[in-house]
Short mmCIF file of C-alpha atoms and ligand atoms in Angstrom, two decimals:
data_model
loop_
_atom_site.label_atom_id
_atom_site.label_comp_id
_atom_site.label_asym_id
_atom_site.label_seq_id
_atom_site.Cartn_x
_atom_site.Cartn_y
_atom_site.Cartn_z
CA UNK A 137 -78.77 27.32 0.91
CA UNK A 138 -76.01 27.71 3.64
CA UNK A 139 -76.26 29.17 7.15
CA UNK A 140 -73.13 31.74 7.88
CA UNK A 141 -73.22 30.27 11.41
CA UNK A 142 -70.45 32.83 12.97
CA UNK A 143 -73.27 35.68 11.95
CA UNK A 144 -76.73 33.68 11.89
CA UNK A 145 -76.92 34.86 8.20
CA UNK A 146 -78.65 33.05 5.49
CA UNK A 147 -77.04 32.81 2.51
CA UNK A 148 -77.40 33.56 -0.41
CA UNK A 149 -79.30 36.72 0.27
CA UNK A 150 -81.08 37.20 -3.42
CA UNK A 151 -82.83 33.79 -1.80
CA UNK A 152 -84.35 35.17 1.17
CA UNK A 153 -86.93 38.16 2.07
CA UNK A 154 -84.82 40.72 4.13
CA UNK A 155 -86.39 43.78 6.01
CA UNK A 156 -85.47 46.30 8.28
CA UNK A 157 -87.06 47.80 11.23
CA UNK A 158 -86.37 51.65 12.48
CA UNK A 159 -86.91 53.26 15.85
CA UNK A 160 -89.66 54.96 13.37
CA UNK A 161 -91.53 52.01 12.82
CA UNK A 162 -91.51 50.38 16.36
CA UNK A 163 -92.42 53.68 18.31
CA UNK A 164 -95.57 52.81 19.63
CA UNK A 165 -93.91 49.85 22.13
CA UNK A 166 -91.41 51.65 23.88
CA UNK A 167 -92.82 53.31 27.33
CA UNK A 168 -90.82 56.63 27.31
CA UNK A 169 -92.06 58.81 24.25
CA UNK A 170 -90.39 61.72 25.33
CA UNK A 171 -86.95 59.59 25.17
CA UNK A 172 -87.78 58.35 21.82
CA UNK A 173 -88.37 61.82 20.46
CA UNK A 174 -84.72 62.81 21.64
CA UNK A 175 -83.69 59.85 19.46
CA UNK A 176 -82.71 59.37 16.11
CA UNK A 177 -85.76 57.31 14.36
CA UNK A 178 -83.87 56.10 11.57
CA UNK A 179 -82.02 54.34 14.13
CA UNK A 180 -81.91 50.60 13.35
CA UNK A 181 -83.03 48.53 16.23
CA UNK A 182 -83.05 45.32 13.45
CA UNK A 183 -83.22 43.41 10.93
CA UNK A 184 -84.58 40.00 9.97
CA UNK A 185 -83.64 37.24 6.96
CA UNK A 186 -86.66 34.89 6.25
CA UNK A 187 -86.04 32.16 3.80
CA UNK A 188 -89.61 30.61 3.23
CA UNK A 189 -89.22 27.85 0.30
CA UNK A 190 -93.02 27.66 -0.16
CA UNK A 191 -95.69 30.29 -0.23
CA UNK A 192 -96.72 32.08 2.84
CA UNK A 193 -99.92 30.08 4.30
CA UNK A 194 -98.68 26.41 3.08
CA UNK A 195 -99.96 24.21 5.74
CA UNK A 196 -96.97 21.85 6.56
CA UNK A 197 -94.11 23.64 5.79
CA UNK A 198 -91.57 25.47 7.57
CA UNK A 199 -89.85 28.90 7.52
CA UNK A 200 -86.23 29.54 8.56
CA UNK A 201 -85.39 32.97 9.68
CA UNK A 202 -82.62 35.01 11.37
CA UNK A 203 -82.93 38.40 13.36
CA UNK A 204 -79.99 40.07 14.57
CA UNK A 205 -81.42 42.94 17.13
CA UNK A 206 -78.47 45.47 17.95
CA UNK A 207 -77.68 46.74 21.19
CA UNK A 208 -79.42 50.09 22.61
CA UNK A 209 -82.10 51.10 24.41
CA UNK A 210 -85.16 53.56 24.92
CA UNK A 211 -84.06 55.47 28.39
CA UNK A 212 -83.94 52.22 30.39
CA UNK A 213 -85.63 50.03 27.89
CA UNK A 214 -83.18 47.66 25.79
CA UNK A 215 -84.18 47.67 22.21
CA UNK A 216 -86.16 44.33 21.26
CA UNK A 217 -88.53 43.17 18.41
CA UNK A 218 -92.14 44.50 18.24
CA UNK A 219 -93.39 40.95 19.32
CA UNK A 220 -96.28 38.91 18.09
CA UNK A 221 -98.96 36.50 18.46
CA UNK A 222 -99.28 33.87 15.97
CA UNK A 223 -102.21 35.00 13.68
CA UNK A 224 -103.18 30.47 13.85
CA UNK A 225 -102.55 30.87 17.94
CA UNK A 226 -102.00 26.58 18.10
CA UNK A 227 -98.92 27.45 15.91
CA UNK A 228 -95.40 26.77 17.61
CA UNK A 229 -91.69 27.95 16.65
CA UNK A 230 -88.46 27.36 17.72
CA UNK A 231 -85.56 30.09 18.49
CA UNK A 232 -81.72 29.41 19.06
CA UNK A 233 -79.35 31.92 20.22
CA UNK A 234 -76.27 32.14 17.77
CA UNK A 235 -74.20 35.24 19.45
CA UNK A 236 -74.79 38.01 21.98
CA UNK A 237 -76.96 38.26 25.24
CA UNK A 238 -80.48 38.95 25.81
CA UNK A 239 -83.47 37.93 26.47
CA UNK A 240 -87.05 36.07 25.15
CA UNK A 241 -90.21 37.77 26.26
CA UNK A 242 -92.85 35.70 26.51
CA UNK A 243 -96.51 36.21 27.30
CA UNK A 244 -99.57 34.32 27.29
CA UNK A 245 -103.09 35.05 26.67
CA UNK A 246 -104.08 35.75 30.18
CA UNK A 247 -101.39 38.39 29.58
CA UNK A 248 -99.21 36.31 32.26
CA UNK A 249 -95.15 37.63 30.76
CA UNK A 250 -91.95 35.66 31.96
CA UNK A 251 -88.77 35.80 29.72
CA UNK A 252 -85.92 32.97 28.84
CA UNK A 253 -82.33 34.33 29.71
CA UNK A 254 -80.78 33.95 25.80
CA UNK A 255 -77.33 33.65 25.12
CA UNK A 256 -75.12 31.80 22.55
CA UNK A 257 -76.84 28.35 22.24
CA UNK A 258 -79.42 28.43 24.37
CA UNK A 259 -82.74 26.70 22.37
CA UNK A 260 -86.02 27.88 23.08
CA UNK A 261 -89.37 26.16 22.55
CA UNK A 262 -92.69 28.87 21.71
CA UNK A 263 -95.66 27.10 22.70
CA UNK A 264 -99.13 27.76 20.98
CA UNK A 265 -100.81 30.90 21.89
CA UNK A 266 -97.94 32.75 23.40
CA UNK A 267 -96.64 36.19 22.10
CA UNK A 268 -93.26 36.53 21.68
CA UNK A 269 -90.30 38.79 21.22
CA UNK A 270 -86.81 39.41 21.97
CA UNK A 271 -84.38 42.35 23.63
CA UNK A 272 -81.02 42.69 23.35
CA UNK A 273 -79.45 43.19 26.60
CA UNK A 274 -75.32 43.15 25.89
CA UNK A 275 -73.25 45.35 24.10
CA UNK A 276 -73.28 43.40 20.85
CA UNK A 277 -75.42 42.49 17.88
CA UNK A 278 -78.12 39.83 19.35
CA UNK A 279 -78.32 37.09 16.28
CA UNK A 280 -81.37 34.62 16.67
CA UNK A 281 -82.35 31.93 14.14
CA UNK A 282 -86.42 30.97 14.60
CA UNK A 283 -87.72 28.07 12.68
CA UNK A 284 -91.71 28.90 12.16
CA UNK A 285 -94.64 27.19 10.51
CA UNK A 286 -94.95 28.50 7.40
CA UNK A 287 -98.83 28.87 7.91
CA UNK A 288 -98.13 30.61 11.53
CA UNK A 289 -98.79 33.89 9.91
CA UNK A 290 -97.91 37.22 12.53
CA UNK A 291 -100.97 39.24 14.80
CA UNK A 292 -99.18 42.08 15.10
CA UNK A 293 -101.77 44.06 15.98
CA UNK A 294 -102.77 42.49 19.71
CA UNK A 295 -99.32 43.79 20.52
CA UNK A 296 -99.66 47.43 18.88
CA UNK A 297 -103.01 47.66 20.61
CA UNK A 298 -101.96 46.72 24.29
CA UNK A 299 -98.58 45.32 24.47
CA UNK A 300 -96.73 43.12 26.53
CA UNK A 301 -97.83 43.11 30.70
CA UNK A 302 -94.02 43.40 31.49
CA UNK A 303 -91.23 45.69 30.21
CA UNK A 304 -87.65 44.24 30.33
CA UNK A 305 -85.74 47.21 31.88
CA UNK A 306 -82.11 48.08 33.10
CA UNK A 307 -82.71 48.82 36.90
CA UNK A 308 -79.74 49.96 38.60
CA UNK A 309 -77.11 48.18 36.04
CA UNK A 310 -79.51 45.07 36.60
CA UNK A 311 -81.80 43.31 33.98
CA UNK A 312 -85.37 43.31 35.73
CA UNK A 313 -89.01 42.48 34.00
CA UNK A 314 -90.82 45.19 34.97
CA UNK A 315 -94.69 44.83 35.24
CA UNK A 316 -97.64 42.28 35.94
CA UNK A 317 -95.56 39.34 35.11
CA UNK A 318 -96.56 35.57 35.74
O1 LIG B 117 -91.11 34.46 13.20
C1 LIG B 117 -90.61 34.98 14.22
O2 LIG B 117 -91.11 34.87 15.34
C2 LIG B 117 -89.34 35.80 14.05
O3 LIG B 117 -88.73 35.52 12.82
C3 LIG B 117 -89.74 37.28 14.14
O4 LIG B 117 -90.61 37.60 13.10
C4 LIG B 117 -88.53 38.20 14.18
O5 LIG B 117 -87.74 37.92 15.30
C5 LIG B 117 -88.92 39.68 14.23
O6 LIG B 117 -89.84 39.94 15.25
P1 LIG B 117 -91.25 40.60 14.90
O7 LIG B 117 -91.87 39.76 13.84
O8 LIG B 117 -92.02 40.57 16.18
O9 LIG B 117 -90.97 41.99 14.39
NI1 LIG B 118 -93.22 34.01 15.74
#
């Protein structure tokens, strides 16, 4: 396998499981619904590369993946990942920035958010029990590469249900976290 570090991209592609997320499929985590309606949902807000070398569940082995979020936002909202707990909460995962700006959301299970400032090289460290995600807060392509257990597994649905406690917003030009964070 080789990483395409100027793009974050796994290679080659036929190896890894690639998918692609719309402004369709992520509607119910933006706050304004009456912006998203104005908006295109085929819209790409983006897409992730997971190379996973054993089967899904393995206990002990690791999954590689990379997400590149594009720029955009929902009225004041940047565009950023649906976010997730890990469905085994004591699992842990790594994320390096590779190229753009932005920012990880973090958020605990006493719903206490903060977020990581992310930009080329910065290395972040997910501790157990912490939902995650990321927004994309520059004008260019935000490329990420996470390195997960491959038993982790993704609780998606804590997140669809009640979301994050915080909202990373553009307030007057600035980047603000918006909410009851921690
Ligand atoms: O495993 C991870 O945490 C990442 O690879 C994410 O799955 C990726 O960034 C996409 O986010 P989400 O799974 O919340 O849609
Ligand atoms: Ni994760």
């Amino acid at each position: 396998m080789q990483m395409d570090w100027a793009k974050g991209l796994i290679q080659p592609r036929t190896a890894v499981r690639e998918s692609v997320k719309t402004l369709r499929e992520l509607q119910s985590i933006y706050a304004n619904q009456e912006a998203l309606r104005s908006m295109d949902p085929r819209t790409v807000v983006y897409r992730v590369q997971a190379w996973c070398p054993v089967p899904e569940g393995t206990e002990g082995g690791l999954f590689w993946g990379t997400t590149v979020v594009e720029p955009g936002h929902v009225d004041s909202e940047y565009f950023m990942t649906h976010g997730h707990f890990h469905q085994k909460r004591n699992r842990t995962e790594y994320y390096t920035t590779v190229d753009g700006e932005g920012a990880l959301i973090l958020m605990d299970e006493a719903r206490r958010t903060w977020m990581e400032p992310m930009a080329a090289g910065t290395l972040h460290f997910i501790p157990a029990s912490v939902a995650h995600r990321v927004a994309n807060t520059g004008k260019v392509p935000l490329r990420l590469v996470a390195c997960w257990p491959s038993d982790a597994g993704h609780d998606y649905e804590a997140i669809r249900q009640s979301g994050f406690s915080a909202r990373l917003l553009s307030v007057n030009g600035r980047v603000s976290l918006v909410g009851s964070g921690g």
